[in-house]
Coordinates of C-alpha atoms in Angstrom, one line a residue:
Chain F
M15 CA -122.3 224.1 230.2
T16 CA -119.4 222.3 231.9
Q17 CA -117.8 222.8 235.3
A18 CA -114.7 224.3 233.6
N19 CA -116.8 226.9 231.8
D20 CA -118.5 228.0 235.1
Q21 CA -115.2 228.9 236.6
M22 CA -114.1 231.0 233.7
Y23 CA -116.9 233.5 234.0
E24 CA -117.8 235.6 237.0
E25 CA -121.4 234.7 237.6
A26 CA -124.0 237.5 237.8
M27 CA -125.2 238.0 241.4
Q28 CA -128.9 238.1 242.1
I29 CA -129.9 240.9 244.5
K30 CA -133.2 242.6 245.3
V31 CA -133.0 246.4 245.1
L32 CA -135.6 248.8 246.7
Y33 CA -136.0 252.6 246.2
F34 CA -138.0 255.0 248.4
A35 CA -139.5 258.4 248.3
S36 CA -137.9 260.8 245.7
L37 CA -135.6 258.1 244.4
K38 CA -138.5 255.8 243.7
E39 CA -140.1 258.7 241.7
L40 CA -136.8 259.5 239.9
F41 CA -136.2 255.9 238.9
G42 CA -139.9 255.2 238.2
R43 CA -139.8 252.0 240.2
S44 CA -139.9 250.9 243.8
E45 CA -138.2 247.5 243.5
E46 CA -136.3 245.3 241.1
Q47 CA -134.4 242.0 240.9
L48 CA -130.9 242.9 239.8
S49 CA -128.6 240.5 238.0
A50 CA -125.4 242.4 238.7
E51 CA -122.0 241.5 237.4
G52 CA -118.7 242.9 238.7
V53 CA -120.1 244.4 241.8
S54 CA -118.7 243.8 245.3
T55 CA -119.8 246.8 247.5
V56 CA -123.2 248.5 247.9
D57 CA -121.7 251.6 246.3
D58 CA -120.9 249.5 243.2
V59 CA -124.6 248.6 243.1
W60 CA -125.6 252.3 243.5
K61 CA -123.3 253.3 240.6
L62 CA -124.8 250.6 238.4
V63 CA -128.4 251.5 239.1
S64 CA -128.0 255.3 239.1
K65 CA -126.0 255.6 235.9
G66 CA -127.6 258.2 233.7
Y67 CA -129.7 259.8 236.4
D68 CA -129.1 263.1 238.0
V69 CA -129.3 262.5 241.7
S70 CA -128.8 265.8 243.5
H71 CA -129.4 264.9 247.1
Q72 CA -127.6 262.7 249.6
V73 CA -128.4 259.0 249.2
L74 CA -128.5 256.5 252.1
Y75 CA -127.8 252.8 251.7
S76 CA -129.1 249.7 253.5
I77 CA -128.3 246.0 253.2
N78 CA -130.9 243.6 254.6
Q79 CA -132.7 246.4 256.3
E80 CA -129.7 247.7 258.2
Y81 CA -127.9 250.9 257.4
A82 CA -124.7 250.2 255.4
Q83 CA -121.6 252.3 254.6
A84 CA -120.7 252.7 250.9
D85 CA -117.9 250.1 251.1
A86 CA -120.1 247.4 252.7
L87 CA -120.0 244.2 250.7
V88 CA -123.1 242.7 249.1
K89 CA -123.7 239.0 248.4
A90 CA -126.2 237.1 246.4
G91 CA -129.7 237.2 247.8
D92 CA -129.2 240.4 249.7
E93 CA -131.9 243.1 249.9
V94 CA -130.3 246.4 249.1
A95 CA -132.2 249.7 249.4
F96 CA -131.4 253.3 248.4
F97 CA -133.2 256.3 249.8
P98 CA -133.0 260.0 250.6
P99 CA -132.5 261.4 254.2
V100 CA -135.4 260.4 256.4
T101 CA -138.1 262.8 257.5
G102 CA -140.4 261.0 259.8
G103 CA -141.7 261.9 263.3
Chain G
M15 CA -144.3 248.1 272.0
V16 CA -143.7 249.5 268.5
K17 CA -146.7 250.0 266.1
I18 CA -146.9 251.4 262.6
T19 CA -150.4 252.3 261.6
G20 CA -152.1 253.4 258.5
I21 CA -155.1 254.6 260.4
A22 CA -155.5 257.8 262.5
F23 CA -154.8 257.2 266.2
D24 CA -155.7 259.1 269.4
P25 CA -152.4 259.4 271.4
W26 CA -154.3 259.9 274.8
E27 CA -156.5 256.8 274.2
E28 CA -153.4 254.8 273.2
L29 CA -151.5 256.0 276.4
S30 CA -154.5 255.2 278.6
S31 CA -155.1 251.7 277.3
F32 CA -151.4 250.8 277.0
Q33 CA -150.8 252.0 280.6
T34 CA -153.7 249.9 281.9
A35 CA -152.7 246.8 279.9
M36 CA -149.0 246.9 281.0
K37 CA -150.0 246.2 284.6
R38 CA -147.3 248.1 286.4
E39 CA -149.5 249.7 289.1
G40 CA -147.4 251.2 291.9
E41 CA -144.1 250.6 290.0
Y42 CA -143.9 253.6 287.7
G43 CA -143.4 257.0 289.2
A44 CA -142.8 258.7 285.9
C45 CA -144.2 258.8 282.3
A46 CA -142.6 261.2 279.8
N47 CA -144.2 261.2 276.4
F48 CA -144.1 263.1 273.2
V49 CA -146.7 263.5 270.5
G50 CA -145.8 264.9 267.1
T51 CA -148.8 266.3 265.2
M52 CA -149.1 267.5 261.6
R53 CA -149.2 271.3 261.2
D54 CA -151.0 273.2 258.5
M55 CA -148.0 275.4 257.6
N56 CA -144.4 274.5 256.7
E57 CA -141.6 276.7 255.5
G58 CA -144.1 279.5 254.8
D59 CA -146.5 277.4 252.7
V60 CA -150.0 276.2 253.6
V61 CA -150.0 272.4 253.7
N62 CA -153.3 270.6 252.9
G63 CA -152.2 267.1 253.4
M64 CA -149.2 264.7 253.6
F65 CA -148.2 261.3 252.5
L66 CA -146.0 259.4 254.9
E67 CA -144.0 256.6 253.2
H68 CA -141.9 254.1 255.0
Y69 CA -139.7 251.0 254.5
P70 CA -141.9 248.1 255.8
G71 CA -139.7 245.7 257.8
M72 CA -136.7 248.0 258.3
T73 CA -138.8 250.6 260.0
E74 CA -140.0 248.2 262.7
K75 CA -136.6 246.7 263.1
H76 CA -135.0 250.1 263.4
L77 CA -137.5 251.4 266.0
E78 CA -137.1 248.2 268.1
K79 CA -133.3 248.8 268.0
I80 CA -133.7 252.4 269.2
V81 CA -135.9 251.2 272.1
Q82 CA -133.4 248.5 273.0
A83 CA -130.6 251.1 273.0
A84 CA -132.6 253.3 275.3
K85 CA -133.2 250.4 277.7
E86 CA -129.5 249.7 277.9
Q87 CA -128.8 253.3 278.8
W88 CA -131.6 254.1 281.2
D89 CA -133.8 252.3 283.8
I90 CA -137.0 251.9 281.9
L91 CA -140.1 249.8 282.8
E92 CA -142.1 250.2 279.5
T93 CA -142.0 252.0 276.2
L94 CA -144.7 252.7 273.6
V95 CA -143.9 254.0 270.1
I96 CA -146.6 254.6 267.5
H97 CA -146.0 256.0 264.0
R98 CA -148.6 256.8 261.4
V99 CA -148.0 256.1 257.7
G100 CA -150.1 256.8 254.6
E101 CA -152.3 259.8 253.9
L102 CA -152.5 262.4 256.7
L103 CA -154.5 265.6 257.3
P104 CA -153.4 268.6 259.3
N105 CA -153.9 268.1 263.1
D106 CA -153.4 264.3 262.7
P107 CA -151.0 262.8 265.2
I108 CA -147.9 261.5 263.4
V109 CA -145.9 260.0 266.2
L110 CA -146.1 259.0 269.9
V111 CA -143.1 258.1 272.0
A112 CA -143.8 257.2 275.7
V113 CA -141.5 255.9 278.4
W114 CA -142.4 254.7 281.9
S115 CA -139.8 254.5 284.6
A116 CA -139.6 254.6 288.4
H117 CA -137.9 258.0 288.4
R118 CA -138.3 261.0 286.2
K119 CA -134.8 261.5 284.9
D120 CA -134.9 258.1 283.0
A121 CA -138.3 258.8 281.4
F122 CA -137.4 262.4 280.4
E123 CA -134.0 261.5 278.8
A124 CA -135.0 258.2 277.2
S125 CA -138.2 259.6 275.5
R126 CA -136.2 262.4 274.0
F127 CA -133.4 260.1 272.9
I128 CA -135.9 257.7 271.2
M129 CA -137.6 260.7 269.5
E130 CA -134.4 262.2 268.2
D131 CA -133.1 258.9 266.9
L132 CA -136.5 258.2 265.2
K133 CA -136.4 261.7 263.5
S134 CA -132.8 261.3 262.3
K135 CA -132.7 257.6 261.4
A136 CA -136.0 255.7 261.2
P137 CA -136.9 255.2 257.5
F138 CA -139.9 257.4 257.0
W139 CA -140.4 260.1 254.3
K140 CA -142.9 262.9 254.2
K141 CA -144.4 264.4 251.0
E142 CA -146.5 267.5 251.5
S143 CA -149.5 268.6 249.4
L144 CA -149.2 272.4 249.2
E145 CA -152.1 274.8 248.8
S146 CA -152.4 276.2 245.3
T147 CA -151.8 279.9 244.8
G148 CA -153.0 282.3 242.1
Q149 CA -150.3 281.2 239.7
T150 CA -149.6 277.6 240.6
A151 CA -151.9 274.6 241.1
E152 CA -151.6 272.4 244.1
K153 CA -148.2 270.7 244.1
N154 CA -146.4 268.0 246.0
R155 CA -143.1 268.5 247.7
W156 CA -140.9 266.0 249.5
V157 CA -139.7 267.3 252.9
E158 CA -135.9 267.3 252.4
K159 CA -134.4 266.9 255.8
N160 CA -135.5 266.9 259.5
T161 CA -133.8 269.5 261.7
S162 CA -132.1 268.5 264.9
G163 CA -134.2 268.7 268.1
Y164 CA -131.1 269.6 270.2
Chain J
M19 CA -153.5 276.6 282.8
V20 CA -152.6 275.8 286.4
K21 CA -154.9 273.6 288.5
I22 CA -154.6 272.3 292.0
T23 CA -157.0 269.5 292.7
G24 CA -158.1 267.6 295.8
I25 CA -159.7 264.9 293.6
A26 CA -158.1 262.1 291.6
F27 CA -157.5 263.1 287.9
D28 CA -156.9 261.1 284.8
P29 CA -154.0 262.7 283.0
W30 CA -154.9 261.4 279.5
E31 CA -158.5 262.7 279.8
E32 CA -157.2 266.0 281.0
L33 CA -154.8 266.2 278.1
S34 CA -157.4 265.2 275.6
S35 CA -160.0 267.8 276.8
F36 CA -157.5 270.6 277.3
Q37 CA -156.1 270.1 273.8
T38 CA -159.5 270.2 272.2
A39 CA -160.5 273.3 274.2
M40 CA -157.4 275.2 273.4
K41 CA -158.3 275.4 269.7
R42 CA -154.9 275.3 268.2
E43 CA -155.6 272.8 265.4
G44 CA -152.8 272.9 262.8
E45 CA -150.6 275.2 264.9
Y46 CA -148.9 272.8 267.3
G47 CA -146.5 270.2 265.9
A48 CA -145.3 269.0 269.3
C49 CA -146.7 268.2 272.7
A50 CA -144.2 267.0 275.4
N51 CA -145.7 266.0 278.7
F52 CA -144.8 264.4 282.0
V53 CA -147.0 262.5 284.5
G54 CA -145.8 261.8 288.0
T55 CA -147.5 258.9 289.7
M56 CA -147.5 257.7 293.3
R57 CA -145.4 254.5 293.7
D58 CA -146.1 251.8 296.3
M59 CA -142.4 251.7 297.4
N60 CA -140.0 254.4 298.6
E61 CA -136.6 254.0 300.2
G62 CA -137.2 250.3 300.6
D63 CA -140.5 250.7 302.5
V64 CA -143.9 249.7 301.4
V65 CA -146.1 252.9 301.1
N66 CA -149.9 252.5 301.6
G67 CA -150.9 256.1 301.1
M68 CA -149.7 259.7 301.1
F69 CA -150.9 263.1 302.3
L70 CA -150.0 266.0 300.0
E71 CA -150.0 269.3 301.8
H72 CA -149.5 272.6 300.0
Y73 CA -149.5 276.4 300.7
P74 CA -152.8 277.6 299.1
G75 CA -152.2 280.8 297.2
M76 CA -148.4 280.6 297.1
T77 CA -148.5 277.3 295.2
E78 CA -150.7 278.7 292.4
K79 CA -148.6 281.9 292.2
H80 CA -145.4 280.0 292.1
L81 CA -146.6 277.6 289.4
E82 CA -147.8 280.6 287.3
K83 CA -144.4 282.2 287.7
I84 CA -142.6 279.0 286.5
V85 CA -144.9 278.8 283.4
Q86 CA -144.2 282.5 282.7
A87 CA -140.4 281.9 282.9
A88 CA -140.7 279.0 280.5
K89 CA -142.7 281.1 278.1
E90 CA -140.0 283.8 278.1
Q91 CA -137.3 281.2 277.4
W92 CA -139.0 279.0 274.7
D93 CA -141.6 279.4 271.9
I94 CA -144.6 277.9 273.6
L95 CA -148.2 277.8 272.4
E96 CA -150.0 276.4 275.5
T97 CA -149.2 274.8 278.9
L98 CA -151.1 272.7 281.3
V99 CA -150.0 272.0 284.9
I100 CA -152.2 269.9 287.2
H101 CA -151.1 269.0 290.8
R102 CA -153.0 266.8 293.2
V103 CA -153.2 267.5 296.9
G104 CA -154.8 265.8 299.9
E105 CA -155.0 262.0 300.5
L106 CA -153.5 259.9 297.7
L107 CA -153.3 256.1 297.1
P108 CA -150.6 254.3 295.2
N109 CA -150.9 254.6 291.4
D110 CA -152.7 257.9 291.7
P111 CA -151.4 260.6 289.4
I112 CA -149.7 263.3 291.4
V113 CA -148.7 265.8 288.7
L114 CA -149.1 266.5 285.0
V115 CA -147.0 269.0 283.1
A116 CA -147.7 269.5 279.4
V117 CA -146.3 271.9 276.8
W118 CA -147.5 272.5 273.2
S119 CA -145.3 274.2 270.7
A120 CA -144.7 274.3 266.9
H121 CA -141.4 272.5 267.1
R122 CA -140.2 269.7 269.4
K123 CA -137.2 271.3 271.0
D124 CA -139.3 273.9 272.8
A125 CA -141.8 271.4 274.1
F126 CA -139.2 268.9 275.3
E127 CA -137.1 271.5 277.1
A128 CA -139.8 273.6 278.6
S129 CA -141.7 270.6 280.0
R130 CA -138.7 269.4 281.8
F131 CA -137.8 272.9 283.0
I132 CA -141.2 273.4 284.5
M133 CA -141.2 270.0 286.1
E134 CA -137.8 270.5 287.7
D135 CA -138.7 273.9 289.0
L136 CA -141.9 272.5 290.4
K137 CA -140.1 269.7 292.2
S138 CA -137.5 272.0 293.7
K139 CA -139.5 275.1 294.5
A140 CA -143.3 274.7 294.4
P141 CA -144.6 274.6 298.0
F142 CA -145.9 271.0 298.3
W143 CA -145.0 268.5 301.0
K144 CA -145.5 264.7 301.0
K145 CA -146.2 262.6 304.1
E146 CA -146.1 258.9 303.5
S147 CA -148.1 256.2 305.4
L148 CA -145.8 253.2 305.7
E149 CA -146.9 249.6 305.9
S150 CA -146.7 248.2 309.4
T151 CA -144.1 245.5 310.0
G152 CA -144.1 242.7 312.7
Q153 CA -142.6 245.1 315.3
T154 CA -144.0 248.5 314.4
A155 CA -147.4 249.7 313.6
E156 CA -148.1 251.8 310.6
K157 CA -146.3 255.1 310.8
N158 CA -146.2 258.3 309.0
R159 CA -143.1 259.9 307.5
W160 CA -142.5 263.2 305.9
V161 CA -140.5 262.9 302.7
E162 CA -137.4 265.0 303.5
K163 CA -136.1 266.2 300.1
N164 CA -136.7 265.8 296.4
T165 CA -133.7 264.6 294.4
S166 CA -132.6 266.4 291.3
G167 CA -133.9 265.1 288.0
Y168 CA -130.8 266.2 286.1
Chain B
M17 CA -151.6 308.2 325.0
T18 CA -149.9 311.3 323.6
Q19 CA -148.1 311.7 320.3
A20 CA -144.8 312.1 322.3
N21 CA -145.4 308.8 324.0
D22 CA -146.0 307.0 320.7
Q23 CA -142.6 308.0 319.6
M24 CA -140.8 306.8 322.7
Y25 CA -141.9 303.2 322.4
E26 CA -141.4 300.9 319.4
E27 CA -144.8 299.6 318.6
A28 CA -145.5 295.9 318.3
M29 CA -145.8 294.9 314.6
Q30 CA -148.8 292.8 313.6
I31 CA -147.9 290.0 311.2
K32 CA -149.5 286.7 310.1
V33 CA -147.3 283.7 310.4
L34 CA -147.9 280.3 308.7
Y35 CA -146.2 277.0 309.3
F36 CA -146.3 273.9 307.0
A37 CA -145.7 270.2 307.1
S38 CA -143.2 269.0 309.8
L39 CA -142.9 272.6 311.2
K40 CA -146.6 272.8 311.6
E41 CA -146.5 269.5 313.6
L42 CA -143.5 270.6 315.7
F43 CA -145.1 273.9 316.7
G44 CA -148.6 272.4 317.0
R45 CA -150.2 275.2 315.0
S46 CA -150.5 276.1 311.3
E47 CA -151.2 279.9 311.7
E48 CA -150.9 282.7 314.2
Q49 CA -151.2 286.4 314.4
L50 CA -148.0 287.6 315.9
S51 CA -147.6 290.9 317.7
A52 CA -143.8 291.2 317.3
E53 CA -141.6 293.7 318.9
G54 CA -138.0 294.4 317.9
V55 CA -138.0 292.5 314.7
S56 CA -137.0 293.8 311.3
T57 CA -136.0 290.8 309.2
V58 CA -137.8 287.6 308.5
D59 CA -135.0 285.8 310.3
D60 CA -135.7 287.9 313.4
V61 CA -139.3 286.5 313.2
W62 CA -138.0 283.0 312.8
K63 CA -135.8 283.3 315.9
L64 CA -138.7 284.6 317.9
V65 CA -141.1 281.9 317.0
S66 CA -138.7 279.0 317.0
K67 CA -137.1 279.8 320.4
G68 CA -137.1 276.7 322.5
Y69 CA -137.8 274.3 319.7
D70 CA -135.3 271.8 318.3
V71 CA -135.5 272.3 314.5
S72 CA -133.1 270.0 312.9
H73 CA -133.7 270.5 309.2
Q74 CA -133.4 273.4 306.8
V75 CA -136.2 276.0 307.0
L76 CA -137.4 278.1 304.1
Y77 CA -138.9 281.5 304.5
S78 CA -141.5 283.4 302.5
I79 CA -143.0 286.8 302.7
N80 CA -146.4 287.5 301.1
Q81 CA -146.2 284.2 299.3
E82 CA -142.8 284.8 297.7
Y83 CA -139.6 283.1 298.8
A84 CA -137.5 285.4 301.0
Q85 CA -133.8 285.5 302.1
A86 CA -133.1 285.6 305.8
D87 CA -132.3 289.3 305.8
A88 CA -135.5 290.3 303.9
L89 CA -137.4 293.0 305.9
V90 CA -140.9 292.4 307.2
K91 CA -143.5 295.1 307.7
A92 CA -146.8 295.3 309.5
G93 CA -149.5 293.3 307.8
D94 CA -147.1 290.9 306.0
E95 CA -147.9 287.2 305.7
V96 CA -144.8 285.3 306.7
A97 CA -144.4 281.5 306.3
F98 CA -141.8 279.0 307.4
F99 CA -141.6 275.5 305.9
P100 CA -139.2 272.6 305.3
P101 CA -137.7 271.8 301.8
V102 CA -140.5 271.1 299.3
T103 CA -141.3 267.6 298.1
G104 CA -144.1 267.9 295.5
G105 CA -144.4 266.5 292.0

């Protein structure tokens, strides 16, 4: 593959995605390495992974273990997590 | 200090040993603390057990951040936060939040602030095992949302 | 329970044994408590000791009345109030107020309410023994007024 | 003494009076049985016992171990107490 070819295609971004609680059960997995194309925000990632699933409750987002708004940008190597409202304490 | 533990803890023993170890004799005039304990009833159902899931890494970071925010807002000498994870039984302590300060206003307000932030934002999730009834076998249920303490 | 004691007490041991004896396993989801401890400094002076005087009879009656008022205002399962009297040394626990309830709001608010009422109305008086300085020998000083905790 | 004489003189009222903290030290006593004539309110009692003393701070009143306002009435056999602002806890 030449340098010229590299620049013609948007490279797939490698990110780690975690799911917790009811979302983990719904998706049948707690963690995956995602090779995502055409995503820029954490909400783009959510739309990609939740396609085809019926998620009825509120979903919270985090990037690198900090809460993130839907429009927060993700970059290669980030750890993104999706989870329902918290119920500790 | 922030601790996440998979093993049952005794809040009074933890308070006693932490208070001795912190070596603040004569400095603190106030300690306000809160202990959350698992009940055997929730929303009208008998609860036999509970699984407490958390997000390792983010949980600790978030709790440290809450404590830091409290220290910026009130005059605090020491804090202790312990939260249980894993399989719990009714009457097991779930959470302990303790604040030591010179004067009582700081301890009262900071301990409640930390507890409310923990309940609304720290990444923990509870799944209850409900008692079986005549028609249905034991089933599990995720707790959907914490209510506000204010 | 309301107790006035002339002997040093360990608040964590008292909480532990009271909680076991009250036999409310599975019922209480919340315990909020406050421990007031003697400091070794007050108003810029080094304090070596303290004498805590009270009005026997009225003190107990008044504390029972505060607890009753809290029970009318919040959903409370149990309360424990212990107050020390007599000769105290720095780091001695002075007061313990604990409230058990199903939900945390009641425990938080009732424990603070009881503590503030106790500080402003229960008939106790503190006399401090101040450290002697170069010029003056050790002297005793009545604490003039408690400050508000709100 | 005849019944007629009884009605001509206001009888002295027996009350128990307690002092606490700095007031106890100022008066040099913690308790006394008072045979008080011409008193009706707790403030009347206070004026009687504190006459000649320089009391600089606020004084609280109680009757039978309950807080009392200055104009509360005292009757024979009552336990009246005077004390400075409380400083427990």
